[in-house]
Short mmCIF file of C-alpha atoms and ligand atoms in Angstrom, two decimals:
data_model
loop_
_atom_site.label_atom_id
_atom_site.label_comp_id
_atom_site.label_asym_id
_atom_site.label_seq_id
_atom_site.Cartn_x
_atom_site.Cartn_y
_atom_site.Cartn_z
CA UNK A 1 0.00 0.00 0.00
CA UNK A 2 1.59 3.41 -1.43
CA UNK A 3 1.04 6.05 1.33
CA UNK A 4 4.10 8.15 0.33
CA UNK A 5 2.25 11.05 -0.60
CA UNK A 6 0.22 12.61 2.15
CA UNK A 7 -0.90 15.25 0.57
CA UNK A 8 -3.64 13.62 -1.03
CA UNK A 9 -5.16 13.95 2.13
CA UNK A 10 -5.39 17.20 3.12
CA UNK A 11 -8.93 18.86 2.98
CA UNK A 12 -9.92 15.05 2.80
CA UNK A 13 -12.40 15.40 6.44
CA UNK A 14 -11.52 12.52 8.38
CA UNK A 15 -11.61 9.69 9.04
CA UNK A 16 -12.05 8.09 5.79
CA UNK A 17 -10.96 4.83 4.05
CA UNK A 18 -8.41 5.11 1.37
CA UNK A 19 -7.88 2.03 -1.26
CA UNK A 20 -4.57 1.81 -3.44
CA UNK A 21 -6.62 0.12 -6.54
CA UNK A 22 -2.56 -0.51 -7.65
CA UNK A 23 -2.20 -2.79 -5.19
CA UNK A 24 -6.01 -4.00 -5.69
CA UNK A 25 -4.86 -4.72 -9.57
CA UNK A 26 -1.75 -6.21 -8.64
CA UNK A 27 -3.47 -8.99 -5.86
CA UNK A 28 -6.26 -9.68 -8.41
CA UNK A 29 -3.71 -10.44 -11.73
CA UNK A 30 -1.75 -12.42 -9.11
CA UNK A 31 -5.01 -14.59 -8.63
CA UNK A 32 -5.94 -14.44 -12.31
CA UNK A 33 -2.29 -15.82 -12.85
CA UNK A 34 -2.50 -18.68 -10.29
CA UNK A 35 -5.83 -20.10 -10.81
CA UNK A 36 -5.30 -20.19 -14.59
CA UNK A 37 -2.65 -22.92 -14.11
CA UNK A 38 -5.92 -25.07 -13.33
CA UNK A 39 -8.76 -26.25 -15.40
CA UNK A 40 -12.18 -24.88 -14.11
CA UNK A 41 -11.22 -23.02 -11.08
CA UNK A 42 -13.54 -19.96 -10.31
CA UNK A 43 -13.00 -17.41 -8.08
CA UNK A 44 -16.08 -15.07 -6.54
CA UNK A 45 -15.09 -12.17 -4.84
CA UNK A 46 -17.20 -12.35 -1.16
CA UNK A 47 -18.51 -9.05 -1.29
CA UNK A 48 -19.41 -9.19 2.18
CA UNK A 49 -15.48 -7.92 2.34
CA UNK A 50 -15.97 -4.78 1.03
CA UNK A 51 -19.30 -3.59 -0.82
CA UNK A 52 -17.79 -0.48 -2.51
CA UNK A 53 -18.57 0.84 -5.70
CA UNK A 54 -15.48 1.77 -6.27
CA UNK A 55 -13.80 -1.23 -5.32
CA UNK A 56 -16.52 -3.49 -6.41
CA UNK A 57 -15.77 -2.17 -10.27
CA UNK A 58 -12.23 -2.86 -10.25
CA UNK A 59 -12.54 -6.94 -9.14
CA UNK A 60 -15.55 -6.56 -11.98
CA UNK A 61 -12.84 -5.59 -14.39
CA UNK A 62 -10.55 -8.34 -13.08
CA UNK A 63 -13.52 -10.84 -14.24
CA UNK A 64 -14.04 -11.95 -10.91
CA UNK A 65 -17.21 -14.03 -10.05
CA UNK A 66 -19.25 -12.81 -6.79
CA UNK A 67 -20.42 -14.49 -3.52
CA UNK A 68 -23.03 -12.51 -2.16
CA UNK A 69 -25.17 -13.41 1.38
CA UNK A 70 -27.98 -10.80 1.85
CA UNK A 71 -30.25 -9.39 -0.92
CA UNK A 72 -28.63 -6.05 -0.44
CA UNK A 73 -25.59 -7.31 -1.60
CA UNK A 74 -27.34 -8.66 -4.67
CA UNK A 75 -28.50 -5.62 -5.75
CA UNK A 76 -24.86 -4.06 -4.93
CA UNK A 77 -22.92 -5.87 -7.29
CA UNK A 78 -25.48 -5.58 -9.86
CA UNK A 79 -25.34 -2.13 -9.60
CA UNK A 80 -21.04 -2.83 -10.02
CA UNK A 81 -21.38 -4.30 -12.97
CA UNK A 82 -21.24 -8.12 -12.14
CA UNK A 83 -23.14 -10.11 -14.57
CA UNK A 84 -25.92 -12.63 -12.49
CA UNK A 85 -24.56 -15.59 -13.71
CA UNK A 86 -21.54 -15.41 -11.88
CA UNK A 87 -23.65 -14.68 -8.30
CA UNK A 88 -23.19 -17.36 -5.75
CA UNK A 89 -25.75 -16.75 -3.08
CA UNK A 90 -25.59 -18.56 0.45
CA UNK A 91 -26.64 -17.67 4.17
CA UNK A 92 -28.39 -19.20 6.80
CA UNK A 93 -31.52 -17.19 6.48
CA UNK A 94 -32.46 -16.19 3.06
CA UNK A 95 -35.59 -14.58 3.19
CA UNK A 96 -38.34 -14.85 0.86
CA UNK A 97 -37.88 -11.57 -1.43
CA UNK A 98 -34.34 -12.39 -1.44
CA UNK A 99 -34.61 -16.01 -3.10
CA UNK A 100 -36.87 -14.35 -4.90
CA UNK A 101 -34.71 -11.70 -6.42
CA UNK A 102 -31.79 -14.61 -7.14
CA UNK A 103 -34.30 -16.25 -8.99
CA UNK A 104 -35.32 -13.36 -10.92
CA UNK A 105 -32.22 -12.62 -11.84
CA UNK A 106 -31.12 -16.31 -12.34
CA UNK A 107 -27.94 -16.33 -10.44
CA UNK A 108 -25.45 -19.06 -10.80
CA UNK A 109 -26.06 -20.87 -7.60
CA UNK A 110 -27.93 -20.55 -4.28
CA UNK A 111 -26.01 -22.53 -1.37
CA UNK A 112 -28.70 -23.78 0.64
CA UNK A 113 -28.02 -24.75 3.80
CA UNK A 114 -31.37 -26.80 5.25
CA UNK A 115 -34.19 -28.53 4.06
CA UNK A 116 -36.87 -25.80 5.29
CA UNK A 117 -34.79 -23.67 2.60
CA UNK A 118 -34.56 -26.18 0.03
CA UNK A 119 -38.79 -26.42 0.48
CA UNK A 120 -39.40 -22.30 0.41
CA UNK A 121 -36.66 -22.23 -3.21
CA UNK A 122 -38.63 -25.15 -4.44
CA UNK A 123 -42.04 -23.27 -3.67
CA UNK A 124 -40.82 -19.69 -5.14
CA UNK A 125 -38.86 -21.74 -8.37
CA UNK A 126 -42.91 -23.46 -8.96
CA UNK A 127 -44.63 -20.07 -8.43
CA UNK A 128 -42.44 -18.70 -10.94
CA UNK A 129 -41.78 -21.47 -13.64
CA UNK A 130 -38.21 -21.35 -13.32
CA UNK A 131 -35.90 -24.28 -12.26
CA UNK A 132 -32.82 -23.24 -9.68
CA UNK A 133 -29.85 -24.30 -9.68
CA UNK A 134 -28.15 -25.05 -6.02
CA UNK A 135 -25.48 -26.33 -4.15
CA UNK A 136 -25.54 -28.01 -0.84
CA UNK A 137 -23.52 -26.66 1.67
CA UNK A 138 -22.13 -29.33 4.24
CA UNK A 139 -20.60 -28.59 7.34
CA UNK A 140 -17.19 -30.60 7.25
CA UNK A 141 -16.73 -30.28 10.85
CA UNK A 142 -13.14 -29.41 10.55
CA UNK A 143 -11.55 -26.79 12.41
CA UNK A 144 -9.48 -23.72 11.90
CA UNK A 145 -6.62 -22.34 13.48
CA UNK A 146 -8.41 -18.85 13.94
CA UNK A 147 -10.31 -16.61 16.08
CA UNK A 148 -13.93 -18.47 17.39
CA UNK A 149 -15.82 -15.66 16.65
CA UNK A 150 -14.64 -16.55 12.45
CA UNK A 151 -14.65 -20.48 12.71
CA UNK A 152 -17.83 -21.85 10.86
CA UNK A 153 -16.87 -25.01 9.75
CA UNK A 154 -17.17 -27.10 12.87
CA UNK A 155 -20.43 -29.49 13.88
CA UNK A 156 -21.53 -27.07 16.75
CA UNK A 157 -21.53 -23.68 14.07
CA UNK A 158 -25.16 -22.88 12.42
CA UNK A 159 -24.11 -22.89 8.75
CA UNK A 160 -24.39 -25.77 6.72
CA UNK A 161 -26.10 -29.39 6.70
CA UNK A 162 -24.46 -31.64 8.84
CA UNK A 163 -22.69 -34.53 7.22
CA UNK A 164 -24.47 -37.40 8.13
CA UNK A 165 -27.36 -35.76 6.45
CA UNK A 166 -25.78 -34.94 2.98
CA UNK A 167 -27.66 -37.96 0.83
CA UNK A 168 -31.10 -37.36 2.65
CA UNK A 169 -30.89 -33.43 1.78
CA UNK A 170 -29.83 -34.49 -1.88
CA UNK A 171 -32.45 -37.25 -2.37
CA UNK A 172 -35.17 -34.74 -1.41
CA UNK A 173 -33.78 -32.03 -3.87
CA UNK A 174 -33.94 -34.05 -6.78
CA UNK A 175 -37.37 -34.90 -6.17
CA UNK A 176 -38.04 -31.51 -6.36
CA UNK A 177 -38.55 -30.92 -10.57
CA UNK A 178 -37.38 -27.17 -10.18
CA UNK A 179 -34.50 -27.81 -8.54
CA UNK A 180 -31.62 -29.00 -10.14
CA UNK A 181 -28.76 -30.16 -7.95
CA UNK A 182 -25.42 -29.10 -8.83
CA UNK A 183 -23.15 -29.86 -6.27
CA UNK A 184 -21.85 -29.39 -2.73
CA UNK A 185 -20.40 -25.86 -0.62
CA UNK A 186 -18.11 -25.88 2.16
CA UNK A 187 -16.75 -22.80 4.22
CA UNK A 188 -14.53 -23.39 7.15
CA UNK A 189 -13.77 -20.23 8.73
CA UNK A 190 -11.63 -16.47 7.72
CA UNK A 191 -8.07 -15.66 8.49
CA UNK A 192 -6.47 -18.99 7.75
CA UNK A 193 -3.04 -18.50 7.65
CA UNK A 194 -2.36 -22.61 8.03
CA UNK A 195 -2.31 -24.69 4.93
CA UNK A 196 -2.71 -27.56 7.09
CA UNK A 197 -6.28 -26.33 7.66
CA UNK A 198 -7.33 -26.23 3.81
CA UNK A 199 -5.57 -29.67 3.22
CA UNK A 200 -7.83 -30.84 5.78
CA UNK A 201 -10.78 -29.83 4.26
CA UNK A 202 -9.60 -30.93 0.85
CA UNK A 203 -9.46 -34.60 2.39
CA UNK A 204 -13.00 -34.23 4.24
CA UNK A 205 -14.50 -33.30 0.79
CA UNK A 206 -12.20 -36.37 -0.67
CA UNK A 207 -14.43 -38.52 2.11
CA UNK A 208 -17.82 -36.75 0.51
CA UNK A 209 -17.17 -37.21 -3.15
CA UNK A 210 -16.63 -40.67 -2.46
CA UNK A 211 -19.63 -41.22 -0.64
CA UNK A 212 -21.74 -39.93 -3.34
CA UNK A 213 -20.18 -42.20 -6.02
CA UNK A 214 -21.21 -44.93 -4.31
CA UNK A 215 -24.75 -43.82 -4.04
CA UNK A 216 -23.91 -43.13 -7.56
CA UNK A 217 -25.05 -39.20 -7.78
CA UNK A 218 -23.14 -36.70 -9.79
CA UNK A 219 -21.70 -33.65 -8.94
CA UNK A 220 -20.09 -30.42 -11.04
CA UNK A 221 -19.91 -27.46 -8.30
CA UNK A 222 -16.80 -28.26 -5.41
CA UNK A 223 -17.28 -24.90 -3.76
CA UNK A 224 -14.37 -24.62 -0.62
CA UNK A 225 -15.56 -21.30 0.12
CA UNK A 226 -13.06 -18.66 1.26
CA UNK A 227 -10.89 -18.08 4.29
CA UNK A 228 -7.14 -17.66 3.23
CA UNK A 229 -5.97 -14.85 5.46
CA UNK A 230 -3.42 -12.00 5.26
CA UNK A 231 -0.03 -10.74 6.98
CA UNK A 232 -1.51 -8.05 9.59
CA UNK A 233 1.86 -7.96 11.24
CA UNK A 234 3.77 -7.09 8.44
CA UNK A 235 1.26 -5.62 5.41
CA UNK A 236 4.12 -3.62 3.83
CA UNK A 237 6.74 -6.90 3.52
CA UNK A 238 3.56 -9.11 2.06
CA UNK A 239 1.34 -6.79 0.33
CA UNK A 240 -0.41 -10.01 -1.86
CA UNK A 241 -1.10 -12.87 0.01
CA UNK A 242 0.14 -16.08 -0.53
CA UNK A 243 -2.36 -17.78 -3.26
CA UNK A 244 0.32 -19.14 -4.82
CA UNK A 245 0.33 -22.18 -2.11
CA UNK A 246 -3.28 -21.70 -1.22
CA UNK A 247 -4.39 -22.75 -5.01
CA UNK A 248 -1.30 -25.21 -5.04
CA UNK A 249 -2.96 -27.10 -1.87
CA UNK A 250 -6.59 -27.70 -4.01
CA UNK A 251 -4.37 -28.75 -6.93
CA UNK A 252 -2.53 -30.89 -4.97
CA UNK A 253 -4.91 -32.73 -2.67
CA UNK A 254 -8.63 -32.18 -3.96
CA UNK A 255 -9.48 -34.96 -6.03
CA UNK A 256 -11.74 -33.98 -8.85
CA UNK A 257 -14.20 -36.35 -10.95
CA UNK A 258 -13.83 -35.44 -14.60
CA UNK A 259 -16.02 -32.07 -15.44
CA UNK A 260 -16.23 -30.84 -12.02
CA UNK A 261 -15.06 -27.22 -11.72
CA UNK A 262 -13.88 -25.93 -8.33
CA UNK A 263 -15.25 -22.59 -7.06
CA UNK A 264 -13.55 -20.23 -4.52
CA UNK A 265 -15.22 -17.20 -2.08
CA UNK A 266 -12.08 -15.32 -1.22
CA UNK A 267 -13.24 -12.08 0.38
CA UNK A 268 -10.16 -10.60 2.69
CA UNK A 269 -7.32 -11.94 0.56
CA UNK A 270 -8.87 -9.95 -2.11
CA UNK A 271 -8.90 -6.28 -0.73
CA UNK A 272 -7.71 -6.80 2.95
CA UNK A 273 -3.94 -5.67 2.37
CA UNK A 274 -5.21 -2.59 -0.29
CA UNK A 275 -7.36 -0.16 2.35
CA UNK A 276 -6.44 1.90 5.05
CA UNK A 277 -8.20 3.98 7.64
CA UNK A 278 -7.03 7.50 7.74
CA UNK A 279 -7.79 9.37 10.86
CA UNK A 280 -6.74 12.27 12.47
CA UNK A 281 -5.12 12.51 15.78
CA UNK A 282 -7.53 14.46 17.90
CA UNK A 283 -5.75 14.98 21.68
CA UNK A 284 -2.71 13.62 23.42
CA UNK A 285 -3.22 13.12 26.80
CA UNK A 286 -0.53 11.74 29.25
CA UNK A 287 -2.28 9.44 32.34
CA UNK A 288 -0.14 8.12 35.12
CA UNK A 289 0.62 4.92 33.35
CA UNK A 290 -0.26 5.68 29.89
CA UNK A 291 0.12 7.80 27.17
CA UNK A 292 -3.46 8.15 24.52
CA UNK A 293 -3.46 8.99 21.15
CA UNK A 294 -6.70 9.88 20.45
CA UNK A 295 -8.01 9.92 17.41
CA UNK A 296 -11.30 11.17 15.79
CA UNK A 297 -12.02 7.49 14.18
CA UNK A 298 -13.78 4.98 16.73
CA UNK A 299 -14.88 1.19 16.63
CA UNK A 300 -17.78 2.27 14.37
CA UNK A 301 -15.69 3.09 11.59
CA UNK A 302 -13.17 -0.06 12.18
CA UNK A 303 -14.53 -2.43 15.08
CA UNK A 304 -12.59 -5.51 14.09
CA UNK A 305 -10.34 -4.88 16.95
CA UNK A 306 -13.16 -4.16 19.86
CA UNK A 307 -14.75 -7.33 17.98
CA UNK A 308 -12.60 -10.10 17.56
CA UNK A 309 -9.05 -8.76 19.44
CA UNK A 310 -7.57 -7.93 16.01
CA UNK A 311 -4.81 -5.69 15.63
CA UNK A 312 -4.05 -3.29 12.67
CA UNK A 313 -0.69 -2.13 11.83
CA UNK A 314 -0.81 1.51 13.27
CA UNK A 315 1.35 4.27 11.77
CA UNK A 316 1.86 7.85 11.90
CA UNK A 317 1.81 9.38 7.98
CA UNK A 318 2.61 13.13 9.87
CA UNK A 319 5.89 12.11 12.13
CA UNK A 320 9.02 11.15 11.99
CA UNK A 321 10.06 11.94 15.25
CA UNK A 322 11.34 10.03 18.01
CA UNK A 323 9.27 6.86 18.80
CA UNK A 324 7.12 6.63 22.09
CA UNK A 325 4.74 4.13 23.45
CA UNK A 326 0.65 4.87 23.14
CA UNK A 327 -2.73 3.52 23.60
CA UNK A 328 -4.76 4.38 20.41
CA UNK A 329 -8.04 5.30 21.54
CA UNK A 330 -11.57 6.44 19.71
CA UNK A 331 -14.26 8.91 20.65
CA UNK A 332 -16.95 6.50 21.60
CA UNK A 333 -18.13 6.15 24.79
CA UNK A 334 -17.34 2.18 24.88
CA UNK A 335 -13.90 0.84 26.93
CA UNK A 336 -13.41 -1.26 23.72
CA UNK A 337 -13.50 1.67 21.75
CA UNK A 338 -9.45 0.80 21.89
CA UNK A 339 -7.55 0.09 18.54
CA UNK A 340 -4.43 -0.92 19.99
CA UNK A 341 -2.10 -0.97 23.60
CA UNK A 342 1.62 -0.35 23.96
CA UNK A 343 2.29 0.31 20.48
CA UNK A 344 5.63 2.64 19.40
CA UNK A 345 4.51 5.49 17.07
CA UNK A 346 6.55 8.32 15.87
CA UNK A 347 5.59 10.78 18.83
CA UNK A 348 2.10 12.20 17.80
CA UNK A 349 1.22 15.29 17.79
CA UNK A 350 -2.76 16.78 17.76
CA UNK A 351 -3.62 17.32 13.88
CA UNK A 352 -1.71 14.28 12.94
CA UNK A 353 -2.40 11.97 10.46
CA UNK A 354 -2.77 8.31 11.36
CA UNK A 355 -3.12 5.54 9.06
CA UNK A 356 -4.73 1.76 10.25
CA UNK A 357 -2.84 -0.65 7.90
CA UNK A 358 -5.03 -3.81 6.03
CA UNK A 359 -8.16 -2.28 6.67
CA UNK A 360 -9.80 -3.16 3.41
CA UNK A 361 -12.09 -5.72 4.48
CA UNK A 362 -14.50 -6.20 7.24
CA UNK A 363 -13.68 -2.46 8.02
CA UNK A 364 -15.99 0.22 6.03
CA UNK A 365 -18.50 -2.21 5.22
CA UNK A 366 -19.01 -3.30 8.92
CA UNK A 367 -19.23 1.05 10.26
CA UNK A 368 -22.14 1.60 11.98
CA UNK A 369 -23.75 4.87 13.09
CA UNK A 370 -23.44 4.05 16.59
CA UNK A 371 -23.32 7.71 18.60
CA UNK A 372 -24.65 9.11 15.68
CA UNK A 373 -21.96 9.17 14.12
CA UNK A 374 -21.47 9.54 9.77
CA UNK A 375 -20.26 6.47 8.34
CA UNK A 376 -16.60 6.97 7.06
CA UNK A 377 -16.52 7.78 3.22
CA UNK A 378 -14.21 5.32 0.78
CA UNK A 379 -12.03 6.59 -1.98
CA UNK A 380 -9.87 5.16 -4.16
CA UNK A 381 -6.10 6.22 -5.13
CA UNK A 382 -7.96 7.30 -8.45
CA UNK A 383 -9.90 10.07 -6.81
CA UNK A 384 -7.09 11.18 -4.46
N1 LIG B 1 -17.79 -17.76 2.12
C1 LIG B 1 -18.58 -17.82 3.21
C2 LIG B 1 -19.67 -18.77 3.25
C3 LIG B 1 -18.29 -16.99 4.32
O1 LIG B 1 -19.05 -17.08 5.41
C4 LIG B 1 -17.20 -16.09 4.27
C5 LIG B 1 -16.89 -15.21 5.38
C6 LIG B 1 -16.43 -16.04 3.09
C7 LIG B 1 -16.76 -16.90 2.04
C8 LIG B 1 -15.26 -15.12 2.92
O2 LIG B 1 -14.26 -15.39 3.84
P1 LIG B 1 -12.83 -14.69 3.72
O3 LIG B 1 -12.19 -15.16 2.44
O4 LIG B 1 -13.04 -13.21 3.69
O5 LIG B 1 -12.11 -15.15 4.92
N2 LIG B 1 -15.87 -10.00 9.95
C9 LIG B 1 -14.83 -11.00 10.20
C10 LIG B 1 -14.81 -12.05 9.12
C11 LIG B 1 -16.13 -12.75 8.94
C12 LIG B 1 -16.13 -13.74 7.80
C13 LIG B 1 -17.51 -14.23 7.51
N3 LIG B 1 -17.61 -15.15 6.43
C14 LIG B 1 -13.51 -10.28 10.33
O6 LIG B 1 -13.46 -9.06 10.29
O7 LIG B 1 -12.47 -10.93 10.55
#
C-alpha cells in the first residue's frame, strides 16, 4: 500500500478509508495468474469484504465471479457491474424476497443450507416457472486455526447441513422438478493463515465425493468457500497474500471427478492488504501509566479490533520523530472503543495523520452509526 504522498489527504475530512486500486490490480492479476494454471477453477469475490462501488468495479474488471449473502448485496454488485450468472448466493436465512430476487435474476447458484430452505426455493422456483440451480452446503466439521468468533466449519456452528445428512438433503432435492442439484459448498472459517487447515478440508470433501459415487449421484460445483488470510503484522513486507500455495494445496490434494469445476469465495485476501483507515489525531493526553493517542475514528468506523481482538498495523503518515509508546483510543463512549495498547509510534502530535494498515475488508462495510456518528466515506487512489 503506497502512502508516500500525504498530501492527497489534506482537505480530505476525516476519518475516511483510502484504497490503493494498484495494489487492488496487482493482488487480483496475481489470482488471475495462479488459478489459470488449473482447469475450471472460479474465483467469486465475497462481497461481504468490502461492498464499494469503487472497489466493487475494479474486481468486476478483473472478471471476478461474486459471492453474495444478503439481498442487499445482490442488488450491490449488480449495480457494479457483475453479470448474475456469476452470483453465488448462500446464508443461513435467506428470506423470501431475497430467493426471490436470485431467482429473478437467475444467479449461478444458491447454497442452501437446510431442508426448510430447500422447500421455500422449491415453492418460489414453482410459483415462478423457473428451475434453480443449487449447491448443498455441508458442514465438514473441521476446524481452523483462527479466532472463534470466524470459525464456521465445525459441527456445533449454524451454517451448513451436517454430514451425516448430505444424501437425505440431496435425495429430497432431486425430487423436487425445479430444482436442479449441482453440487456441494463448504466454508470453514476467515483468516487462515495454516495450509494444514485447507488440506484438511480438501481430504474431508475427498471422504464426501466418495460417498456420493457410491450412491452413484453426480456432482459439477466443489465450492471450498473462502478463508485464506493476510499478513496483519507485516502488510508492507507481504502486500499479496500467498495464493500461490493456497491454489497449489486444491491442486494438490482435492481430487476432482472429470467435469467438475472448483469454485472459490475469497473475500479478505482480495482487498484486505489494499485499504487503510485514515484518521486524524484528535488529543494527546498523558495518564499516570499511559500515554493516549486519540483519534477522531472509533470502533464504528473499524470495530474488528473491539470485535474479535484484532490488531491493525498503526502508523503515523505526519511524524518522523522520536518513537514513544501509546494507547490508540476512539471517541466512543465504549472501553473497547481501543484500537491498539503499547504500540511505538513516531511521537504524535494533535492534527496528525494516522493511518490503520489492512483495513480493506470487514472495516468500512461493517461502520455503523453508533453515537450518531457519519459512516466513514471510501475513496480510491484514483480520486485522491
Ligand atoms: N464464504 C462464506 C460462506 C463466508 O461465510 C465467508 C466469510 C467467506 C466466504 C469469505 O471469507 P474470507 O475469504 O473473507 O475469509 N468479519 C470477520 C470475518 C467474517 C467472515 C464471515 N464469512 C472479520 O473481520 O475478521
Amino acid at each position: 500500500m503506497d502512502l508516500t504522498n500525504t498530501n492527497r489527504f489534506q482537505g480530505i475530512r476525516t476519518p475516511f478509508y483510502y484504497y490503493d486500486t494498484a495494489l487492488l490490480r496487482q493482488t487480483l492479476d496475481t489470482i488471475n495468474e495462479e488459478t489459470s494454471k488449473y482447469e475450471g477453477y472460479h474465483v467469486h469475490y465475497a462481497v461481504k469484504a468490502n461492498a464499494n462501488l469503487k472497489v466493487l468495479k475494479v474486481i468486476n474488471e478483473a472478471g471476478l465471479g461474486i459471492d453474495c449473502v444478503s439481498g442487499g448485496e445482490i442488488k450491490q454488485v449488480l449495480k457494479a457491474g457483475f453479470p448474475a450468472n456469476k452470483i453465488v448466493f448462500a446464508g443461513v436465512g435467506k428470506s423470501d424476497w431475497e430467493i426471490e430476487l436470485g431467482i429473478d435474476n437467475d444467479i449461478f447458484c444458491f447454497n442452501v443450507e437446510s431442508i426448510p430452505e430447500l422447500e421455500v426455493i422449491n415453492e418460489i422456483a414453482v410459483r415462478k416457472g423457473k428451475t434453480v440451480d443449487v449447491c448443498f452446503r455441508i458442514n465438514p466439521n473441521v476446524g481452523a486455526h483462527t479466532h472463534a468468533n470466524i470459525t464456521t466449519g465445525l459441527a456445533e456452528n449454524k451454517f451448513g447441513i451436517a454430514m451425516e445428512d448430505m444424501l437425505t438433503v440431496i435425495h429430497t432435492a432431486q425430487q423436487y422438478p425445479n430444482i436442479r442439484f449441482k453440487g456441494l459448498h463448504f466454508h470453514i472459517g476467515s483468516q487462515i493463515l495454516e495450509m494444514d487447515d485447507f488440506i484438511a478440508l480438501a481430504k474431508r470433501i475427498n471422504e464426501l465425493q466418495d460417498q456420493l459415487e457410491a450412491a452413484d449421484i453426480k456432482t459439477e460445483i466443489i465450492n471450498v468457500g473462502g478463508g485464506l488470510g493476510i499478513d496483519y503484522a507485516n502488510p508492507q513486507q507481504n502486500p499479496v497474500p500467498d495464493f500461490k500455495s493456497y491454489f497449489e494445496v486444491y491442486n494438490k490434494y482435492l481430487k476432482l471427478r472429470p467435469g467438475q469445476s472448483v469454485h472459490f469465495e475469497l473475500g479478505r485476501a482480495v482487498v484486505g492488504q489494499c485499504g487503510a483507515l485514515i484518521t486524524r489525531v484528535n488529543y494527546v493526553k498523558k495518564g499516570s501509566v499511559k500515554q493516549f493517542a486519540i483519534v477522531d475514528a472509533g470502533m464504528t468506523d473499524l470495530i474488528r479490533p473491539a470485535l474479535y481482538d484484532a490488531h491493525h498495523k498503526i502508523v503515523n503518515l505526519t511524524s518522523d520523530l522520536a518513537e514513544e509508546t501509546y494507547d490508540v483510543v476512539g471517541p466512543i463512549c465504549e472501553s473497547s472503543d481501543v484500537f491498539d495498547k503499547d504500540i511505538r509510534l513516531n511521537t504524535v502530535r494533535r492534527g496528525d495523520l494516522i493511518a490503520m494498515l489492512s483495513a480493506g475488508a470487514y472495516g468500512e462495510i461493517m461502520a455503523s452509526g453508533y453515537n450518531c456518528r457519519k459512516l466513514p466515506v471510501g475513496y480510491t487512489s484514483e480520486e485522491l
